[in-house]
mmCIF file of C-alpha atoms in Angstrom:
data_model
loop_
_atom_site.group_PDB
_atom_site.id
_atom_site.type_symbol
_atom_site.label_atom_id
_atom_site.label_comp_id
_atom_site.label_asym_id
_atom_site.label_seq_id
_atom_site.Cartn_x
_atom_site.Cartn_y
_atom_site.Cartn_z
ATOM 1 C CA MET A 140 -8.068 -2.749 1.917
ATOM 2 C CA GLU A 141 -5.121 -4.335 0.085
ATOM 3 C CA LYS A 142 -3.046 -1.572 -1.442
ATOM 4 C CA VAL A 143 -1.296 -1.682 -4.821
ATOM 5 C CA TYR A 144 1.925 0.258 -5.329
ATOM 6 C CA LEU A 145 2.741 1.206 -8.917
ATOM 7 C CA ASP A 146 4.915 4.249 -8.197
ATOM 8 C CA PHE A 147 8.375 2.688 -8.030
ATOM 9 C CA ASN A 148 9.855 5.529 -10.109
ATOM 10 C CA ALA A 149 8.993 7.880 -7.257
ATOM 11 C CA SER A 150 10.583 5.737 -4.553
ATOM 12 C CA THR A 151 11.251 2.090 -3.779
ATOM 13 C CA PRO A 152 10.878 0.154 -0.534
ATOM 14 C CA LEU A 153 14.030 -1.094 1.147
ATOM 15 C CA ALA A 154 15.091 -4.510 -0.091
ATOM 16 C CA PRO A 155 15.171 -7.068 2.769
ATOM 17 C CA GLU A 156 18.837 -7.740 2.035
ATOM 18 C CA VAL A 157 19.572 -4.029 2.357
ATOM 19 C CA ILE A 158 17.881 -3.907 5.756
ATOM 20 C CA GLU A 159 19.974 -6.856 6.942
ATOM 21 C CA VAL A 160 23.337 -5.293 6.044
ATOM 22 C CA MET A 161 22.344 -2.074 7.822
ATOM 23 C CA LYS A 162 21.562 -3.702 11.170
ATOM 24 C CA PRO A 163 25.160 -4.262 12.404
ATOM 25 C CA LEU A 164 26.001 -0.622 11.707
ATOM 26 C CA LEU A 165 23.266 0.478 14.099
ATOM 27 C CA THR A 166 25.005 -1.241 17.019
ATOM 28 C CA ASP A 167 28.519 -2.583 16.402
ATOM 29 C CA TYR A 168 30.204 -0.356 13.822
ATOM 30 C CA PHE A 169 30.197 3.131 15.279
ATOM 31 C CA GLY A 170 33.770 4.258 14.637
ATOM 32 C CA ASN A 171 34.865 7.042 12.334
ATOM 33 C CA PRO A 172 36.038 5.495 9.029
ATOM 34 C CA SER A 173 38.976 7.928 9.008
ATOM 35 C CA ALA A 174 40.248 6.693 12.382
ATOM 36 C CA LEU A 175 43.212 4.299 12.202
ATOM 37 C CA HIS A 176 42.359 2.155 15.221
ATOM 38 C CA TRP A 177 40.234 -0.866 16.121
ATOM 39 C CA ALA A 178 36.951 1.088 15.968
ATOM 40 C CA GLY A 179 37.648 2.913 12.708
ATOM 41 C CA ILE A 180 39.384 0.370 10.482
ATOM 42 C CA PRO A 181 36.441 -2.114 10.272
ATOM 43 C CA VAL A 182 34.130 0.774 9.320
ATOM 44 C CA GLN A 183 36.634 1.947 6.722
ATOM 45 C CA ASN A 184 36.641 -1.558 5.233
ATOM 46 C CA LEU A 185 32.846 -1.554 5.026
ATOM 47 C CA LEU A 186 32.962 1.802 3.250
ATOM 48 C CA HIS A 187 35.538 0.529 0.747
ATOM 49 C CA ASN A 188 33.408 -2.532 0.049
ATOM 50 C CA ALA A 189 30.305 -0.413 -0.511
ATOM 51 C CA ARG A 190 32.188 1.857 -2.900
ATOM 52 C CA ARG A 191 33.429 -1.184 -4.801
ATOM 53 C CA GLN A 192 29.875 -2.594 -5.063
ATOM 54 C CA VAL A 193 28.610 0.673 -6.562
ATOM 55 C CA ALA A 194 31.545 0.829 -8.970
ATOM 56 C CA ASP A 195 31.073 -2.797 -10.060
ATOM 57 C CA LEU A 196 27.469 -2.165 -11.066
ATOM 58 C CA ILE A 197 28.399 0.521 -13.587
ATOM 59 C CA GLY A 198 31.801 -0.710 -14.735
ATOM 60 C CA ALA A 199 33.767 1.950 -12.853
ATOM 61 C CA ARG A 200 36.702 1.925 -10.459
ATOM 62 C CA GLU A 201 36.355 2.346 -6.723
ATOM 63 C CA ASN A 202 38.169 5.696 -6.662
ATOM 64 C CA GLU A 203 35.696 7.080 -9.232
ATOM 65 C CA ILE A 204 32.696 6.836 -6.861
ATOM 66 C CA ILE A 205 31.800 9.756 -4.580
ATOM 67 C CA PHE A 206 29.050 9.155 -2.014
ATOM 68 C CA THR A 207 26.496 11.978 -1.733
ATOM 69 C CA SER A 208 23.239 12.605 0.105
ATOM 70 C CA GLY A 209 21.248 11.612 -2.990
ATOM 71 C CA GLY A 210 20.704 12.245 -6.667
ATOM 72 C CA SER A 211 20.084 15.980 -6.251
ATOM 73 C CA GLU A 212 23.413 16.576 -4.550
ATOM 74 C CA ALA A 213 25.212 14.442 -7.137
ATOM 75 C CA ASN A 214 23.665 16.504 -9.944
ATOM 76 C CA ASN A 215 24.576 19.747 -8.207
ATOM 77 C CA LEU A 216 28.157 18.581 -7.710
ATOM 78 C CA ALA A 217 28.466 17.696 -11.395
ATOM 79 C CA LEU A 218 27.000 20.972 -12.693
ATOM 80 C CA LYS A 219 28.406 23.443 -10.192
ATOM 81 C CA GLY A 220 31.666 21.551 -9.856
ATOM 82 C CA VAL A 221 32.394 21.919 -13.570
ATOM 83 C CA TYR A 222 31.199 25.529 -13.700
ATOM 84 C CA PHE A 223 33.333 26.724 -10.781
ATOM 85 C CA GLN A 224 36.320 24.710 -12.010
ATOM 86 C CA ASN A 225 36.097 26.764 -15.227
ATOM 87 C CA LEU A 226 35.279 30.076 -13.586
ATOM 88 C CA GLY A 227 36.667 32.987 -15.574
ATOM 89 C CA LYS A 228 37.343 30.779 -18.600
ATOM 90 C CA ARG A 229 34.390 29.158 -20.373
ATOM 91 C CA ASN A 230 30.789 29.131 -19.120
ATOM 92 C CA HIS A 231 28.393 27.341 -21.502
ATOM 93 C CA ILE A 232 26.309 24.299 -20.499
ATOM 94 C CA ILE A 233 23.955 22.211 -22.651
ATOM 95 C CA THR A 234 21.019 20.308 -21.160
ATOM 96 C CA THR A 235 17.420 19.514 -22.140
ATOM 97 C CA LYS A 236 14.006 20.996 -21.469
ATOM 98 C CA ILE A 237 12.766 17.718 -19.956
ATOM 99 C CA GLU A 238 15.356 17.274 -17.219
ATOM 100 C CA HIS A 239 14.446 16.687 -13.593
ATOM 101 C CA PRO A 240 14.323 19.879 -11.468
ATOM 102 C CA ALA A 241 17.559 18.642 -9.845
ATOM 103 C CA ILE A 242 19.230 19.604 -13.144
ATOM 104 C CA ILE A 243 17.032 22.480 -14.330
ATOM 105 C CA ASN A 244 17.146 24.475 -11.103
ATOM 106 C CA PRO A 245 20.937 24.290 -10.595
ATOM 107 C CA CYS A 246 21.265 25.460 -14.203
ATOM 108 C CA ARG A 247 18.934 28.389 -13.483
ATOM 109 C CA PHE A 248 21.059 29.228 -10.448
ATOM 110 C CA LEU A 249 24.261 29.140 -12.482
ATOM 111 C CA GLU A 250 22.659 31.402 -15.082
ATOM 112 C CA ARG A 251 22.263 34.006 -12.334
ATOM 113 C CA LEU A 252 26.011 33.770 -11.780
ATOM 114 C CA GLY A 253 26.852 34.294 -15.432
ATOM 115 C CA ALA A 254 26.569 30.828 -16.984
ATOM 116 C CA ARG A 255 24.994 30.449 -20.410
ATOM 117 C CA VAL A 256 22.729 27.423 -20.663
ATOM 118 C CA THR A 257 21.152 25.978 -23.807
ATOM 119 C CA TYR A 258 18.038 23.869 -23.211
ATOM 120 C CA VAL A 259 17.486 21.612 -26.223
ATOM 121 C CA GLY A 260 14.060 20.188 -27.032
ATOM 122 C CA VAL A 261 12.848 16.663 -27.723
ATOM 123 C CA ASP A 262 10.681 14.975 -30.324
ATOM 124 C CA SER A 263 7.136 13.687 -29.785
ATOM 125 C CA ASP A 264 8.509 10.487 -28.214
ATOM 126 C CA GLY A 265 10.560 12.487 -25.730
ATOM 127 C CA ARG A 266 13.917 11.739 -27.385
ATOM 128 C CA VAL A 267 16.673 14.299 -27.801
ATOM 129 C CA LEU A 268 17.760 14.927 -31.372
ATOM 130 C CA LEU A 269 21.498 14.411 -31.790
ATOM 131 C CA GLU A 270 21.794 17.178 -34.359
ATOM 132 C CA GLU A 271 20.251 19.650 -31.894
ATOM 133 C CA VAL A 272 22.854 18.770 -29.269
ATOM 134 C CA GLU A 273 25.735 19.154 -31.696
ATOM 135 C CA LYS A 274 24.319 22.387 -33.089
ATOM 136 C CA ALA A 275 24.220 23.867 -29.584
ATOM 137 C CA ILE A 276 27.958 23.347 -28.977
ATOM 138 C CA THR A 277 30.139 26.448 -28.949
ATOM 139 C CA THR A 278 33.791 27.117 -28.172
ATOM 140 C CA ASP A 279 32.678 28.048 -24.634
ATOM 141 C CA THR A 280 30.837 24.784 -23.921
ATOM 142 C CA ILE A 281 32.170 23.080 -20.774
ATOM 143 C CA LEU A 282 29.507 20.477 -20.053
ATOM 144 C CA ILE A 283 26.621 18.529 -21.591
ATOM 145 C CA SER A 284 24.171 17.062 -19.062
ATOM 146 C CA ILE A 285 21.340 14.859 -20.339
ATOM 147 C CA MET A 286 19.327 12.337 -18.340
ATOM 148 C CA HIS A 287 19.619 8.649 -19.192
ATOM 149 C CA ALA A 288 15.908 7.947 -18.763
ATOM 150 C CA ASN A 289 13.040 10.341 -18.210
ATOM 151 C CA ASN A 290 11.359 9.884 -14.858
ATOM 152 C CA GLU A 291 7.853 10.535 -16.226
ATOM 153 C CA THR A 292 7.734 8.689 -19.535
ATOM 154 C CA GLY A 293 10.656 6.304 -19.077
ATOM 155 C CA THR A 294 12.012 7.282 -22.494
ATOM 156 C CA LEU A 295 15.697 6.384 -22.853
ATOM 157 C CA GLN A 296 18.016 8.928 -24.412
ATOM 158 C CA PRO A 297 20.767 8.083 -26.948
ATOM 159 C CA ILE A 298 23.434 8.602 -24.301
ATOM 160 C CA LYS A 299 26.228 6.701 -26.044
ATOM 161 C CA GLU A 300 25.821 8.739 -29.234
ATOM 162 C CA ILE A 301 25.710 12.003 -27.264
ATOM 163 C CA GLY A 302 28.813 10.896 -25.378
ATOM 164 C CA GLU A 303 30.611 10.373 -28.669
ATOM 165 C CA ILE A 304 29.656 13.887 -29.777
ATOM 166 C CA ALA A 305 30.905 15.338 -26.482
ATOM 167 C CA SER A 306 34.162 13.405 -26.709
ATOM 168 C CA LYS A 307 34.727 14.544 -30.293
ATOM 169 C CA HIS A 308 34.494 18.160 -29.157
ATOM 170 C CA GLY A 309 36.480 17.666 -25.940
ATOM 171 C CA ILE A 310 33.488 18.473 -23.709
ATOM 172 C CA LEU A 311 32.650 16.811 -20.394
ATOM 173 C CA PHE A 312 29.455 14.747 -20.421
ATOM 174 C CA HIS A 313 27.207 13.995 -17.425
ATOM 175 C CA THR A 314 24.083 11.884 -17.270
ATOM 176 C CA ASP A 315 21.523 11.625 -14.499
ATOM 177 C CA ALA A 316 20.931 7.872 -14.322
ATOM 178 C CA SER A 317 18.777 7.985 -11.195
ATOM 179 C CA GLN A 318 15.857 6.295 -12.964
ATOM 180 C CA SER A 319 17.772 3.823 -15.113
ATOM 181 C CA ILE A 320 20.164 2.229 -12.610
ATOM 182 C CA GLY A 321 18.890 -1.234 -11.720
ATOM 183 C CA LYS A 322 16.328 -1.255 -14.542
ATOM 184 C CA VAL A 323 18.606 -1.411 -17.576
ATOM 185 C CA ASN A 324 22.281 -2.263 -17.944
ATOM 186 C CA VAL A 325 24.457 0.778 -17.304
ATOM 187 C CA ASN A 326 28.174 0.800 -18.085
ATOM 188 C CA VAL A 327 30.023 4.090 -17.987
ATOM 189 C CA GLU A 328 32.532 3.029 -20.631
ATOM 190 C CA ASP A 329 29.810 1.928 -23.045
ATOM 191 C CA LEU A 330 27.821 5.122 -22.462
ATOM 192 C CA LYS A 331 30.879 7.354 -22.995
ATOM 193 C CA VAL A 332 30.095 9.468 -19.918
ATOM 194 C CA ASP A 333 32.462 11.411 -17.675
ATOM 195 C CA MET A 334 30.007 11.663 -14.780
ATOM 196 C CA LEU A 335 26.901 9.713 -13.793
ATOM 197 C CA THR A 336 24.359 10.218 -11.006
ATOM 198 C CA ILE A 337 22.893 7.465 -8.825
ATOM 199 C CA ALA A 338 20.014 7.903 -6.333
ATOM 200 C CA GLY A 339 19.618 5.251 -3.630
ATOM 201 C CA HIS A 340 15.872 5.462 -3.053
ATOM 202 C CA LYS A 341 15.164 4.596 -6.703
ATOM 203 C CA LEU A 342 17.201 1.433 -6.192
ATOM 204 C CA TYR A 343 15.714 -0.239 -3.073
ATOM 205 C CA ALA A 344 18.180 1.601 -0.814
ATOM 206 C CA PRO A 345 17.240 4.311 1.716
ATOM 207 C CA LYS A 346 16.533 7.934 0.964
ATOM 208 C CA GLY A 347 19.390 10.294 1.743
ATOM 209 C CA ILE A 348 22.141 8.403 -0.089
ATOM 210 C CA GLY A 349 23.408 8.592 -3.646
ATOM 211 C CA ALA A 350 26.617 8.673 -5.601
ATOM 212 C CA LEU A 351 28.346 10.503 -8.404
ATOM 213 C CA TYR A 352 30.642 8.629 -10.753
ATOM 214 C CA ILE A 353 33.488 10.930 -11.786
ATOM 215 C CA LYS A 354 35.837 9.587 -14.420
ATOM 216 C CA ASP A 355 39.427 9.513 -13.271
ATOM 217 C CA GLY A 356 41.103 12.768 -14.291
ATOM 218 C CA VAL A 357 37.962 14.942 -14.298
ATOM 219 C CA LYS A 358 38.457 17.977 -12.050
ATOM 220 C CA LEU A 359 35.563 19.459 -10.061
ATOM 221 C CA GLU A 360 35.302 22.198 -7.458
ATOM 222 C CA PRO A 361 33.676 20.700 -4.311
ATOM 223 C CA LEU A 362 30.326 21.937 -3.049
ATOM 224 C CA ILE A 363 31.214 21.225 0.581
ATOM 225 C CA HIS A 364 34.642 22.311 1.783
ATOM 226 C CA GLY A 365 36.365 20.937 4.833
ATOM 227 C CA ALA A 366 38.556 17.914 5.455
ATOM 228 C CA GLY A 367 39.597 15.592 2.645
ATOM 229 C CA HIS A 368 36.739 13.091 2.729
ATOM 230 C CA GLU A 369 35.559 11.412 -0.493
ATOM 231 C CA TYR A 370 38.841 12.072 -2.304
ATOM 232 C CA GLY A 371 38.608 15.732 -1.366
ATOM 233 C CA LEU A 372 35.287 16.238 -3.186
ATOM 234 C CA ARG A 373 32.809 16.069 -0.301
ATOM 235 C CA ALA A 374 33.889 17.105 3.170
ATOM 236 C CA GLY A 375 32.195 15.533 6.182
ATOM 237 C CA THR A 376 32.422 12.162 7.916
ATOM 238 C CA GLU A 377 30.876 9.567 5.622
ATOM 239 C CA ASN A 378 27.454 8.111 6.397
ATOM 240 C CA THR A 379 28.674 4.538 6.426
ATOM 241 C CA LEU A 380 25.257 3.144 7.342
ATOM 242 C CA LEU A 381 23.645 4.461 4.165
ATOM 243 C CA ALA A 382 26.709 3.879 1.981
ATOM 244 C CA VAL A 383 26.696 0.199 2.917
ATOM 245 C CA ALA A 384 22.971 0.073 2.137
ATOM 246 C CA LEU A 385 23.547 1.592 -1.301
ATOM 247 C CA GLY A 386 26.395 -0.834 -1.942
ATOM 248 C CA LYS A 387 24.169 -3.817 -1.206
ATOM 249 C CA ALA A 388 21.371 -2.399 -3.353
ATOM 250 C CA CYS A 389 23.808 -2.026 -6.249
ATOM 251 C CA GLU A 390 24.972 -5.611 -5.781
ATOM 252 C CA LEU A 391 21.348 -6.799 -5.962
ATOM 253 C CA ALA A 392 20.735 -4.643 -9.040
ATOM 254 C CA LYS A 393 23.185 -6.760 -11.036
ATOM 255 C CA ASN A 394 20.384 -9.343 -11.239
ATOM 256 C CA PRO A 395 17.291 -7.369 -12.340
ATOM 257 C CA ASN A 396 13.789 -8.829 -12.466
ATOM 258 C CA VAL A 397 13.350 -9.793 -16.126
ATOM 259 C CA MET A 398 9.611 -10.273 -15.604
ATOM 260 C CA ILE A 399 8.994 -6.550 -15.126
ATOM 261 C CA LYS A 400 9.011 -5.791 -18.844
ATOM 262 C CA GLU A 401 6.546 -8.618 -19.500
ATOM 263 C CA LEU A 402 4.215 -7.230 -16.808
ATOM 264 C CA THR A 403 4.516 -3.691 -18.175
ATOM 265 C CA ASP A 404 3.733 -4.915 -21.694
ATOM 266 C CA TYR A 405 0.833 -6.933 -20.305
ATOM 267 C CA LEU A 406 -0.579 -3.839 -18.593
ATOM 268 C CA TRP A 407 -0.323 -1.810 -21.803
ATOM 269 C CA GLN A 408 -1.993 -4.565 -23.835
ATOM 270 C CA ARG A 409 -4.868 -4.828 -21.380
ATOM 271 C CA LEU A 410 -5.382 -1.066 -21.378
ATOM 272 C CA LYS A 411 -5.451 -0.990 -25.194
ATOM 273 C CA ASN A 412 -7.900 -3.877 -25.293
ATOM 274 C CA GLU A 413 -10.245 -2.252 -22.789
ATOM 275 C CA PHE A 414 -10.082 1.414 -23.841
ATOM 276 C CA ALA A 415 -8.925 1.317 -27.490
ATOM 277 C CA GLU A 416 -8.378 4.812 -28.919
ATOM 278 C CA ASN A 417 -9.316 6.402 -25.587
ATOM 279 C CA VAL A 418 -5.950 5.503 -24.104
ATOM 280 C CA GLN A 419 -2.687 6.797 -25.578
ATOM 281 C CA LEU A 420 0.964 6.061 -24.846
ATOM 282 C CA ASN A 421 3.223 8.931 -23.825
ATOM 283 C CA GLY A 422 6.868 8.261 -24.601
ATOM 284 C CA HIS A 423 8.866 6.076 -26.939
ATOM 285 C CA PRO A 424 7.134 2.772 -27.821
ATOM 286 C CA THR A 425 10.300 0.675 -27.390
ATOM 287 C CA GLU A 426 13.215 2.829 -26.168
ATOM 288 C CA ARG A 427 11.993 3.256 -22.620
ATOM 289 C CA LEU A 428 12.477 1.763 -19.176
ATOM 290 C CA PRO A 429 11.087 -1.782 -18.899
ATOM 291 C CA ASN A 430 9.043 -0.901 -15.817
ATOM 292 C CA THR A 431 7.492 2.395 -16.913
ATOM 293 C CA LEU A 432 4.193 3.028 -18.686
ATOM 294 C CA ASN A 433 2.921 6.583 -19.045
ATOM 295 C CA VAL A 434 -0.525 6.650 -20.631
ATOM 296 C CA SER A 435 -3.250 9.229 -21.114
ATOM 297 C CA PHE A 436 -6.906 8.463 -20.573
ATOM 298 C CA VAL A 437 -8.260 10.930 -23.111
ATOM 299 C CA GLY A 438 -10.741 13.480 -21.837
ATOM 300 C CA VAL A 439 -10.195 12.557 -18.195
ATOM 301 C CA VAL A 440 -8.249 14.345 -15.471
ATOM 302 C CA GLY A 441 -5.539 11.964 -14.307
ATOM 303 C CA ALA A 442 -5.500 13.281 -10.743
ATOM 304 C CA GLU A 443 -9.258 12.752 -10.426
ATOM 305 C CA LEU A 444 -8.943 9.275 -11.866
ATOM 306 C CA LEU A 445 -6.346 8.274 -9.287
ATOM 307 C CA ARG A 446 -8.362 9.881 -6.522
ATOM 308 C CA ALA A 447 -11.244 7.586 -7.444
ATOM 309 C CA ILE A 448 -9.066 4.511 -6.859
ATOM 310 C CA PRO A 449 -7.622 5.195 -3.389
ATOM 311 C CA TYR A 450 -5.961 1.808 -2.969
ATOM 312 C CA LEU A 451 -3.722 2.514 -5.996
ATOM 313 C CA ALA A 452 -0.456 4.429 -5.694
ATOM 314 C CA ALA A 453 0.575 5.886 -9.065
ATOM 315 C CA SER A 454 1.542 9.319 -10.420
ATOM 316 C CA THR A 455 -0.149 11.758 -12.754
ATOM 317 C CA GLY A 456 1.361 13.975 -15.434
ATOM 318 C CA SER A 457 -0.859 16.984 -14.855
ATOM 319 C CA ALA A 458 -1.888 19.182 -11.977
ATOM 320 C CA CYS A 459 -5.279 20.757 -11.365
ATOM 321 C CA HIS A 460 -5.261 24.287 -9.945
ATOM 322 C CA SER A 461 -8.497 26.245 -9.436
ATOM 323 C CA GLY A 462 -10.285 24.307 -12.128
ATOM 324 C CA SER A 463 -7.542 24.636 -14.750
ATOM 325 C CA ILE A 464 -5.214 21.867 -15.882
ATOM 326 C CA GLU A 465 -1.463 22.367 -15.941
ATOM 327 C CA LEU A 466 0.529 19.818 -17.936
ATOM 328 C CA SER A 467 3.947 18.689 -16.809
ATOM 329 C CA PRO A 468 6.804 20.442 -18.658
ATOM 330 C CA VAL A 469 7.845 17.057 -20.055
ATOM 331 C CA LEU A 470 4.504 16.317 -21.730
ATOM 332 C CA LYS A 471 4.205 19.910 -22.881
ATOM 333 C CA GLU A 472 7.646 19.780 -24.512
ATOM 334 C CA MET A 473 6.678 16.542 -26.278
ATOM 335 C CA GLY A 474 3.750 18.355 -27.869
ATOM 336 C CA VAL A 475 1.051 16.459 -25.968
ATOM 337 C CA THR A 476 -2.219 18.401 -26.139
ATOM 338 C CA GLU A 477 -4.056 19.465 -23.009
ATOM 339 C CA LYS A 478 -6.986 17.180 -23.796
ATOM 340 C CA VAL A 479 -4.663 14.189 -23.898
ATOM 341 C CA GLY A 480 -2.095 15.303 -21.347
ATOM 342 C CA MET A 481 -4.550 16.086 -18.578
ATOM 343 C CA GLY A 482 -5.375 12.383 -18.411
ATOM 344 C CA ALA A 483 -1.766 11.222 -18.083
ATOM 345 C CA VAL A 484 -0.997 8.561 -15.493
ATOM 346 C CA ARG A 485 2.414 7.010 -14.890
ATOM 347 C CA PHE A 486 2.430 3.388 -13.818
ATOM 348 C CA SER A 487 5.895 2.299 -12.695
ATOM 349 C CA LEU A 488 6.299 -1.320 -11.685
ATOM 350 C CA GLY A 489 8.747 -2.903 -9.264
ATOM 351 C CA ARG A 490 10.189 -6.206 -8.117
ATOM 352 C CA GLU A 491 7.118 -7.067 -6.040
ATOM 353 C CA THR A 492 4.504 -6.238 -8.698
ATOM 354 C CA THR A 493 2.282 -9.177 -9.670
ATOM 355 C CA LYS A 494 -0.006 -9.984 -12.572
ATOM 356 C CA GLU A 495 -2.899 -10.203 -10.118
ATOM 357 C CA GLU A 496 -2.288 -6.603 -9.098
ATOM 358 C CA ILE A 497 -2.243 -5.498 -12.730
ATOM 359 C CA ASN A 498 -5.548 -7.224 -13.395
ATOM 360 C CA ARG A 499 -7.093 -5.678 -10.298
ATOM 361 C CA VAL A 500 -6.035 -2.178 -11.332
ATOM 362 C CA VAL A 501 -7.405 -2.603 -14.857
ATOM 363 C CA GLU A 502 -10.739 -3.837 -13.512
ATOM 364 C CA SER A 503 -10.951 -0.802 -11.238
ATOM 365 C CA LEU A 504 -10.174 1.496 -14.156
ATOM 366 C CA LYS A 505 -12.979 -0.146 -16.117
ATOM 367 C CA MET A 506 -15.397 0.520 -13.261
ATOM 368 C CA VAL A 507 -14.384 4.165 -12.924
ATOM 369 C CA LEU A 508 -14.090 4.973 -16.610
ATOM 370 C CA LYS A 509 -17.289 4.467 -18.564
ATOM 371 C CA LYS A 510 -17.919 5.184 -22.233
ATOM 372 C CA ASP A 511 -20.758 7.530 -23.018
ATOM 373 C CA LYS A 512 -22.719 7.716 -26.259
ATOM 374 C CA SER A 513 -20.026 9.702 -28.042
ATOM 375 C CA SER A 514 -17.424 7.067 -27.101
ATOM 376 C CA SER A 515 -15.473 9.520 -24.976
ATOM 377 C CA LEU A 516 -14.365 8.499 -21.498
ATOM 378 C CA THR A 517 -16.165 10.169 -18.630
ATOM 379 C CA LEU A 518 -15.086 10.094 -15.012
ATOM 380 C CA THR A 519 -17.901 8.801 -12.823
ATOM 381 C CA VAL A 520 -18.413 9.752 -9.199
ATOM 382 C CA GLU A 521 -17.948 6.119 -8.245
ATOM 383 C CA ASN A 522 -15.312 5.691 -5.550
ATOM 384 C CA ILE A 523 -13.582 2.351 -5.952
ATOM 385 C CA LYS A 524 -12.479 0.846 -2.638
ATOM 386 C CA GLY A 525 -10.625 -2.123 -4.162
#
């Protein structure tokens, strides 16, 4: 059975070039990068190079990149670092209702400590309204944190415009760019951000590595205290193996696959041609990631649909518990009805995706989804093997 992977927003395979740069660090480069001798200095140089590669991708400087264990830690450092830096002074944070749990849950934690958090909504396309962000600002606001691209729908947020609002009011601005790095051009100066999160496993690097861009001059309280690693912001001997892998992945990301958008558009066109009004787009029609297509097969349970095509790896936007359907908070906030939202499926394409794979998936969907007399789509018991 030849499998098809269309879940690149969840995680990416390691790029071959990334694997190659990791190999020498498994055998030859074992020294501590802080050690000033023959075993440590070469490792320190590799770490510097990796930091420079990450910085180059986003238009930052090397000293503005802090390596972390992934996107979640980077988000936590941004949120908690700002909050504890302002402890006893101001305590208000603005974010959105459609953020990843790596933002929502740290905010909930900080609320237990006394933070005030405003969660702004989005429109039916999943876009934040600028006036809602500005209206939420108070004299106590210390941070605005809004994702660059939504992981479910791929909808891109007006980050530059939000950054300008934050700058006008003298408020720090953070964006979680875990999903957008390597898929669209990201430049921290253009986006007007003070902090930006990167997650390695969304970028053809390993899991367990990420980075936080922190604009020079921004002060944060560290999460991990100890020695002065990572410019004093993350104690602990650096994981040079994974940092080098992330650096190489960022270097490769400077040359994205321009064909991905064409394949995504081709998939959407084929789905519309085959299923007409029984398939609906979730998310912005144009302002979204070039690899992401979140669609609802109306009247069908997305999880059951994917279960009927076992060779296909994709994600669903609803969960089925004891016979009831629970929509994702993102779709719910966008105003997607249960009838539509329960059939949501996210297809996220990657560098290796082919047109042949797209065609194969659409043909399988046609076999599983059959129109009945009322023109509604009904899930058959047919189990497609591919």
